[in-house]
Structures are given as C-alpha cells and as structure tokens.
PDB file of C-alpha atoms in Angstrom:
ATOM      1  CA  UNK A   1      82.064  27.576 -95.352  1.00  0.00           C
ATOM      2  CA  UNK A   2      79.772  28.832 -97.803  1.00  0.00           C
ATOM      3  CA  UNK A   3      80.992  30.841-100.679  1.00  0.00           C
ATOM      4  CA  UNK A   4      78.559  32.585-103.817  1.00  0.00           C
ATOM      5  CA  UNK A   5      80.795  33.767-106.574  1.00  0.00           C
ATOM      6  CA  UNK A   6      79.216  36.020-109.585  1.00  0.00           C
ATOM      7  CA  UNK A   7      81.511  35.705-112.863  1.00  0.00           C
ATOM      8  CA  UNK A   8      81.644  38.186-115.568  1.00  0.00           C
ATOM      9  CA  UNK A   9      83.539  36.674-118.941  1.00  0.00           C
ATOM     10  CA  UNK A  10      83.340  39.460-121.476  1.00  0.00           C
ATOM     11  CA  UNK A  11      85.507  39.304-124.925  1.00  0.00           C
ATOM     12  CA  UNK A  12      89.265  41.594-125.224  1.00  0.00           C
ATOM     13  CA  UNK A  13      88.545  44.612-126.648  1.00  0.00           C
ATOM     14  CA  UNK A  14      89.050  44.178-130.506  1.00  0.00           C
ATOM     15  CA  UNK A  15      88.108  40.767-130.956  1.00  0.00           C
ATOM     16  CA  UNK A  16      85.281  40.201-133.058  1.00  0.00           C
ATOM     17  CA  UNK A  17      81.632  39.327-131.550  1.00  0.00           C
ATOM     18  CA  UNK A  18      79.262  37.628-134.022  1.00  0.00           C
ATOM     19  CA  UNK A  19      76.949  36.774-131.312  1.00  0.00           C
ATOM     20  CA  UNK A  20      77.215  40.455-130.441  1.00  0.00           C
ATOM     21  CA  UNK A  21      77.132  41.162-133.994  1.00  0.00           C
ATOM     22  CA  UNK A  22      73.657  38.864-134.706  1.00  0.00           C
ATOM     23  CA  UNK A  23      72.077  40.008-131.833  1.00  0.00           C
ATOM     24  CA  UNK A  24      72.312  43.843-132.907  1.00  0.00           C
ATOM     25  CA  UNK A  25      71.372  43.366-136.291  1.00  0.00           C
ATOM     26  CA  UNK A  26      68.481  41.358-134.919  1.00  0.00           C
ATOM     27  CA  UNK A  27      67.137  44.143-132.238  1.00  0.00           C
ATOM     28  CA  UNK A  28      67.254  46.594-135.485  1.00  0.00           C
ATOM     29  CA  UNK A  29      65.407  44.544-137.451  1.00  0.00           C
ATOM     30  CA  UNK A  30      62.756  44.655-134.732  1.00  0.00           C
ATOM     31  CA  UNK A  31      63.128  48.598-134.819  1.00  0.00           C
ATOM     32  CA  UNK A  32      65.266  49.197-132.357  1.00  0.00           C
ATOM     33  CA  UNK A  33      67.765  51.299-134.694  1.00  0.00           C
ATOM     34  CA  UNK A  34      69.670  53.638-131.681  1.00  0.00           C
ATOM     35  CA  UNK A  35      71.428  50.324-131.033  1.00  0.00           C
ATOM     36  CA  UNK A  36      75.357  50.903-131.920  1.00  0.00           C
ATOM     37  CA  UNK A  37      77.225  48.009-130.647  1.00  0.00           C
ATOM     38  CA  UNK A  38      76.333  44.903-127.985  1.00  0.00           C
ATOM     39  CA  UNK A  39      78.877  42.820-126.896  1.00  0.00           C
ATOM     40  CA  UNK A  40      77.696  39.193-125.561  1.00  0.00           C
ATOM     41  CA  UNK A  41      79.631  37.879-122.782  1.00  0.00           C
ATOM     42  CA  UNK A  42      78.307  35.421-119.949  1.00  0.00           C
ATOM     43  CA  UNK A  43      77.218  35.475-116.298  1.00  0.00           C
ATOM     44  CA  UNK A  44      78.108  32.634-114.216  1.00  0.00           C
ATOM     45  CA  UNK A  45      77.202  31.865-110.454  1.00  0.00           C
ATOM     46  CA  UNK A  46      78.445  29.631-108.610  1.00  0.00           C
ATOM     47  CA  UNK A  47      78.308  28.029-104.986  1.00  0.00           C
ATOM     48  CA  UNK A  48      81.774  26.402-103.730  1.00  0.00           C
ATOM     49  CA  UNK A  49      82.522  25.181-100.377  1.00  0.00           C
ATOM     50  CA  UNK A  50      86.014  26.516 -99.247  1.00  0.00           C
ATOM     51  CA  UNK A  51      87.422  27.099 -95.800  1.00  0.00           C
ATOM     52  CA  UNK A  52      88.294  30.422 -95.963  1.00  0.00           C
ATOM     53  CA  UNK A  53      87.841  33.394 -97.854  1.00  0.00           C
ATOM     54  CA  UNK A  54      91.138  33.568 -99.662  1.00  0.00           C
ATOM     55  CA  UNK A  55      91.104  30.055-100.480  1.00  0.00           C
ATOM     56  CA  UNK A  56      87.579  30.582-102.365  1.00  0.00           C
ATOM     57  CA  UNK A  57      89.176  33.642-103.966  1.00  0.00           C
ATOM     58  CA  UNK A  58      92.000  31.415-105.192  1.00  0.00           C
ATOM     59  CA  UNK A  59      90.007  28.774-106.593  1.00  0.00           C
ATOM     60  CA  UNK A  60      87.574  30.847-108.159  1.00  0.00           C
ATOM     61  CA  UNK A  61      90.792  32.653-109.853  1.00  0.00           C
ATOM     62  CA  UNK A  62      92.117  29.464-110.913  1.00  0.00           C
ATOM     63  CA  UNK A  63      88.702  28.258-112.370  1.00  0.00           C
ATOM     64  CA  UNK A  64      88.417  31.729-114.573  1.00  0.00           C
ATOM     65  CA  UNK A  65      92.106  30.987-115.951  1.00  0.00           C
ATOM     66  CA  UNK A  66      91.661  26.955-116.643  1.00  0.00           C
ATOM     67  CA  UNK A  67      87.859  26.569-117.546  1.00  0.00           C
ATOM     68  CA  UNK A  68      85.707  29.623-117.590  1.00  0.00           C
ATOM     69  CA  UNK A  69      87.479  32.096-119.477  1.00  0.00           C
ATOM     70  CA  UNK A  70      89.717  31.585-122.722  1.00  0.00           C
ATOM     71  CA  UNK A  71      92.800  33.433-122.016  1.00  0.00           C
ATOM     72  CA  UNK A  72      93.502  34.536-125.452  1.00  0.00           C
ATOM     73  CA  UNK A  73      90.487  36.451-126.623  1.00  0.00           C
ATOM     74  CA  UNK A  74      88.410  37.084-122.963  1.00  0.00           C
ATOM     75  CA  UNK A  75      88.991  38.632-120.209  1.00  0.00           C
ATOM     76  CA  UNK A  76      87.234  37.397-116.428  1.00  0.00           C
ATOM     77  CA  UNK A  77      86.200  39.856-113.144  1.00  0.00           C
ATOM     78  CA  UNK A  78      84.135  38.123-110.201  1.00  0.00           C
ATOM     79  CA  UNK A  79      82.386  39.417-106.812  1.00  0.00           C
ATOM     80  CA  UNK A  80      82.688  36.868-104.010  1.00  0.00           C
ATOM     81  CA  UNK A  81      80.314  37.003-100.948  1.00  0.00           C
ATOM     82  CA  UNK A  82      79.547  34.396 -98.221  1.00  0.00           C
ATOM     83  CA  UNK A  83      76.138  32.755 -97.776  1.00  0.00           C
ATOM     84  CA  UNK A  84      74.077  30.685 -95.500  1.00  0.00           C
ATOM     85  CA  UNK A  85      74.652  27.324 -95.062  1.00  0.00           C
ATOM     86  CA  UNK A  86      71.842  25.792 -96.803  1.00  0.00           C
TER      87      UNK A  86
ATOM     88  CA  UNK B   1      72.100  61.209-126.682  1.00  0.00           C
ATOM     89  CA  UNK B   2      74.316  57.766-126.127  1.00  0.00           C
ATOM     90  CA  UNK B   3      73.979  55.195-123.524  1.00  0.00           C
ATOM     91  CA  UNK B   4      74.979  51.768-122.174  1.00  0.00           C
ATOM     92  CA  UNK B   5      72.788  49.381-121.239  1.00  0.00           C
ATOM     93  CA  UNK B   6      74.777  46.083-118.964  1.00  0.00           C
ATOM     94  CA  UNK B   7      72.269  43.567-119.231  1.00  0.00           C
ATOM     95  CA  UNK B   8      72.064  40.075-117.382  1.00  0.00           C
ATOM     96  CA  UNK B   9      69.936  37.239-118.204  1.00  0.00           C
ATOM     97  CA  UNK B  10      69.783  34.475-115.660  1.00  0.00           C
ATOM     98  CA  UNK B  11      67.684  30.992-116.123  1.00  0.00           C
ATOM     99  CA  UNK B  12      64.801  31.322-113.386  1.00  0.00           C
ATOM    100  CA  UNK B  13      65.014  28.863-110.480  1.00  0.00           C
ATOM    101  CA  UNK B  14      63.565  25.569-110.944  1.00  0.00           C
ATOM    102  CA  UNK B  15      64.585  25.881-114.564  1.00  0.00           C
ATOM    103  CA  UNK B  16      67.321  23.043-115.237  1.00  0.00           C
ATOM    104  CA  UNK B  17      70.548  24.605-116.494  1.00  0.00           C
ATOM    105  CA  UNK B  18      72.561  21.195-118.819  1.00  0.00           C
ATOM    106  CA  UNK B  19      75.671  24.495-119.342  1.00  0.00           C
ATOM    107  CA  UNK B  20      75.764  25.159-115.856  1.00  0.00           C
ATOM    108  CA  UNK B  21      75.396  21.662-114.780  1.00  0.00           C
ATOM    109  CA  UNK B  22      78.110  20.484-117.424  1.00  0.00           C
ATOM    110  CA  UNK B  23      80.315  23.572-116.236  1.00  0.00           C
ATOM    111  CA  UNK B  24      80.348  22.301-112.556  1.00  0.00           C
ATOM    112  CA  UNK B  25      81.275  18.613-114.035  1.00  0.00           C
ATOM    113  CA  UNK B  26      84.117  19.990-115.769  1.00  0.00           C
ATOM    114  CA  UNK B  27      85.379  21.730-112.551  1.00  0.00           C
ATOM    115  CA  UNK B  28      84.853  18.996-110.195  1.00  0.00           C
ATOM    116  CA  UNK B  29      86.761  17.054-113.013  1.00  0.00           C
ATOM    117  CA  UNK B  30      89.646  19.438-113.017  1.00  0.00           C
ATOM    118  CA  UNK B  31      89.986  18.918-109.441  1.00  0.00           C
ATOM    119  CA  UNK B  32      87.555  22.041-108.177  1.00  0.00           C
ATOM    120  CA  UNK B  33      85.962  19.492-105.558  1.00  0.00           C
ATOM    121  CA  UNK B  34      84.320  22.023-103.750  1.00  0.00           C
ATOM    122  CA  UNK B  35      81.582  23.402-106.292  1.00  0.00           C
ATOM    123  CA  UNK B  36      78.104  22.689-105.343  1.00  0.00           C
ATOM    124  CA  UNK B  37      76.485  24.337-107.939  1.00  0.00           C
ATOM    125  CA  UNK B  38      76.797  26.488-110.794  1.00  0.00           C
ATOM    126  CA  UNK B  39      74.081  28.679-112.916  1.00  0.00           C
ATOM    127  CA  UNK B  40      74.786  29.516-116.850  1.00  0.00           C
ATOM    128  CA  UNK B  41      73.400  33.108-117.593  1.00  0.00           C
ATOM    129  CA  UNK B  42      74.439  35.849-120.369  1.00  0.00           C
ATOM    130  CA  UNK B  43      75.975  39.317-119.731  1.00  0.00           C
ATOM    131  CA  UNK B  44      75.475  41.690-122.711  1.00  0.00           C
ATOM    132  CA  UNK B  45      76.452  45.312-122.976  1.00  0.00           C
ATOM    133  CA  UNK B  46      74.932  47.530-125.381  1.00  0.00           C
ATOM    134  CA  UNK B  47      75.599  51.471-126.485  1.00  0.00           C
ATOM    135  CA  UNK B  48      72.469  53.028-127.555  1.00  0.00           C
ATOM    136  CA  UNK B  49      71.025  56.407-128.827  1.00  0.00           C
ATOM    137  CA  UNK B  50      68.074  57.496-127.148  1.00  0.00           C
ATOM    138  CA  UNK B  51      66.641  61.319-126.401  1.00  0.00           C
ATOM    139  CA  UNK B  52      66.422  60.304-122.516  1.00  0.00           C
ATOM    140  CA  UNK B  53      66.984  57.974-119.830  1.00  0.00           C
ATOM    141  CA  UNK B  54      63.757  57.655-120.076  1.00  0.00           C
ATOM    142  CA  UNK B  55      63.305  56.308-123.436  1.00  0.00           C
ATOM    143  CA  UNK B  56      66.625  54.172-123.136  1.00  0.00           C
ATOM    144  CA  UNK B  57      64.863  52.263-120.251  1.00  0.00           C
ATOM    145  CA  UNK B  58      62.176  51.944-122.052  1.00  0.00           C
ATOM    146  CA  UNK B  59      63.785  50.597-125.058  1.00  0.00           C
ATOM    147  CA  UNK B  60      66.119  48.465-123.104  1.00  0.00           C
ATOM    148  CA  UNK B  61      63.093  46.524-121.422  1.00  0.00           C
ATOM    149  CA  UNK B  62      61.513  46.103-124.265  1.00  0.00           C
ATOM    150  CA  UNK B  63      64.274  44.657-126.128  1.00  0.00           C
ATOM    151  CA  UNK B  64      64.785  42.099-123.008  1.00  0.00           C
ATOM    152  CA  UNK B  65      61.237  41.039-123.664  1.00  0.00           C
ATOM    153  CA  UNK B  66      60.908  40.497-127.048  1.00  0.00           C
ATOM    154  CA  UNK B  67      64.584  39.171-127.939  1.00  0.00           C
ATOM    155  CA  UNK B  68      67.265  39.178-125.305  1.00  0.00           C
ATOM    156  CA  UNK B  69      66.000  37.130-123.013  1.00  0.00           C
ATOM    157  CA  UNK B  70      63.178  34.262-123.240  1.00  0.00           C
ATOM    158  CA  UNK B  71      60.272  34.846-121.071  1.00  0.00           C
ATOM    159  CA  UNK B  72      59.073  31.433-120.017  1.00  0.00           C
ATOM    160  CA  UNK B  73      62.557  30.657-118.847  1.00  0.00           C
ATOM    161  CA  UNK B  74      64.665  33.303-118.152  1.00  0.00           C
ATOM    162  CA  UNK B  75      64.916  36.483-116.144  1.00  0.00           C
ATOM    163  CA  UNK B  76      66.313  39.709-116.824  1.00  0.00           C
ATOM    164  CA  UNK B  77      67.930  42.626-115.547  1.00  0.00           C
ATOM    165  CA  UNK B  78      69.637  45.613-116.738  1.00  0.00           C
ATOM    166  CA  UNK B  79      71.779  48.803-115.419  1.00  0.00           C
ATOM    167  CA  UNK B  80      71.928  51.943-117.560  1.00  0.00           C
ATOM    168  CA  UNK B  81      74.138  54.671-117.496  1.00  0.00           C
ATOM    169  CA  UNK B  82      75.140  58.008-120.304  1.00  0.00           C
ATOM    170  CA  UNK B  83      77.965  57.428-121.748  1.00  0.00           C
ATOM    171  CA  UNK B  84      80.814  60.018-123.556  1.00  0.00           C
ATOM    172  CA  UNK B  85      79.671  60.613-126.998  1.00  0.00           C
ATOM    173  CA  UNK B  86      82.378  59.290-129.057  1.00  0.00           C
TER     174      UNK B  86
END
C-alpha cells in the first residue's frame, strides 16, 4: 500500500539559526519590524510503499533518525496518512 | 500584541525538486527501497507584533510574497495563532 508522510525537522531549542537569523533581519529591512524571532526548519513529503501501516511508521521513524534529521541539534515530528494508488 | 506565524513553502507541482530528488536517492541508498517520491519544502516559524489578527495576516502574506517564498516556483501557506506575551 500507499503511504504519504509530511515531515517537520525544526532546530533544538537553543541552537543557533543563521538562516533564521538572515531571514529576520532581511523581512525588517523590508519594513516588517514586529518580526521578533523566525526559526527555519524544513518540510518534507514523501510517498513510500509499505505493507502496512506500522511498517510505514517504522521506516519513516528510521529515515528521520539516519537521514532527515541531525540528531544532535534537530528535532523530527511527522503525520502519516494513506493514499490512492496512483 | 504577539503572534506566531508557522509558515510552509512547498515547490509547486511540475516544478523539479534536485533536494528532494537527491533526498529519495540517499534513502533508497540506505536501504529505504520503498520511497517513490519525495518533495523538499521549508517550514519557518515566526513571533510577531501586530495590533490584530488582522494585520498579522496581513503582514504574514505579504512577507510570503515578497521574501519567504519565490513566486514563480513555490507555494505558500501559513497558520497564525496569539501567543503569551513573554
């Protein structure tokens, strides 16, 4: 079957951002001066093929821990759904 | 008053993705043999100061358009809510 998994990877709390960091200076150069912090993380989505729920689950788990996510300074959440064979 | 903006930028369809399509080589690589596809986006959260929700949409939208994300390639979308003042 099917699977669509949506991945959040957003930095620890209290590690530094200088994309974050670039980007805000940059939106209040542009005059957008209420902005206080951003924080840059990424959104991935992916399509796997797995036979059952909790084996999609388990590999998406395992991808976030080995590839997606670096264990030391970010931290991973993801939404799982099933979808039409295409 | 303060509020935080989650914003996601996603490549629109048809638009080739070389970080999402190097992403899936590195999981098929690893072993992940089941990945069919996988889409590169960003996932930015930002604390503001605006008078009202209002004017935080507003400001938030415009900031997608003219810096956070690019228009001929990318789409946007965002999710606002108040936040504590700190």
């Amino acid at each position: 079957m099917r699977w669509r998994a949506r991945v959040w990877v957003t930095l620890r709390a209290g590690v530094l951002d200088p994309q974050g960091a670039a980007t805000r200076s940059a939106l209040v150069s542009l005059g957008f001066t209420g902005v206080q912090t951003v924080r840059a993380g990424k959104f991935l989505e992916l399509e796997l093929v797995a036979a059952s729920r909790e084996e999609a689950d388990r590999q998406v788990a395992d991808m976030c821990r080995r590839l997606l996510a670096n264990p030391v300074t970010e931290d991973f959440r993801y939404e799982l759904e099933g979808c039409q064979e295409g």
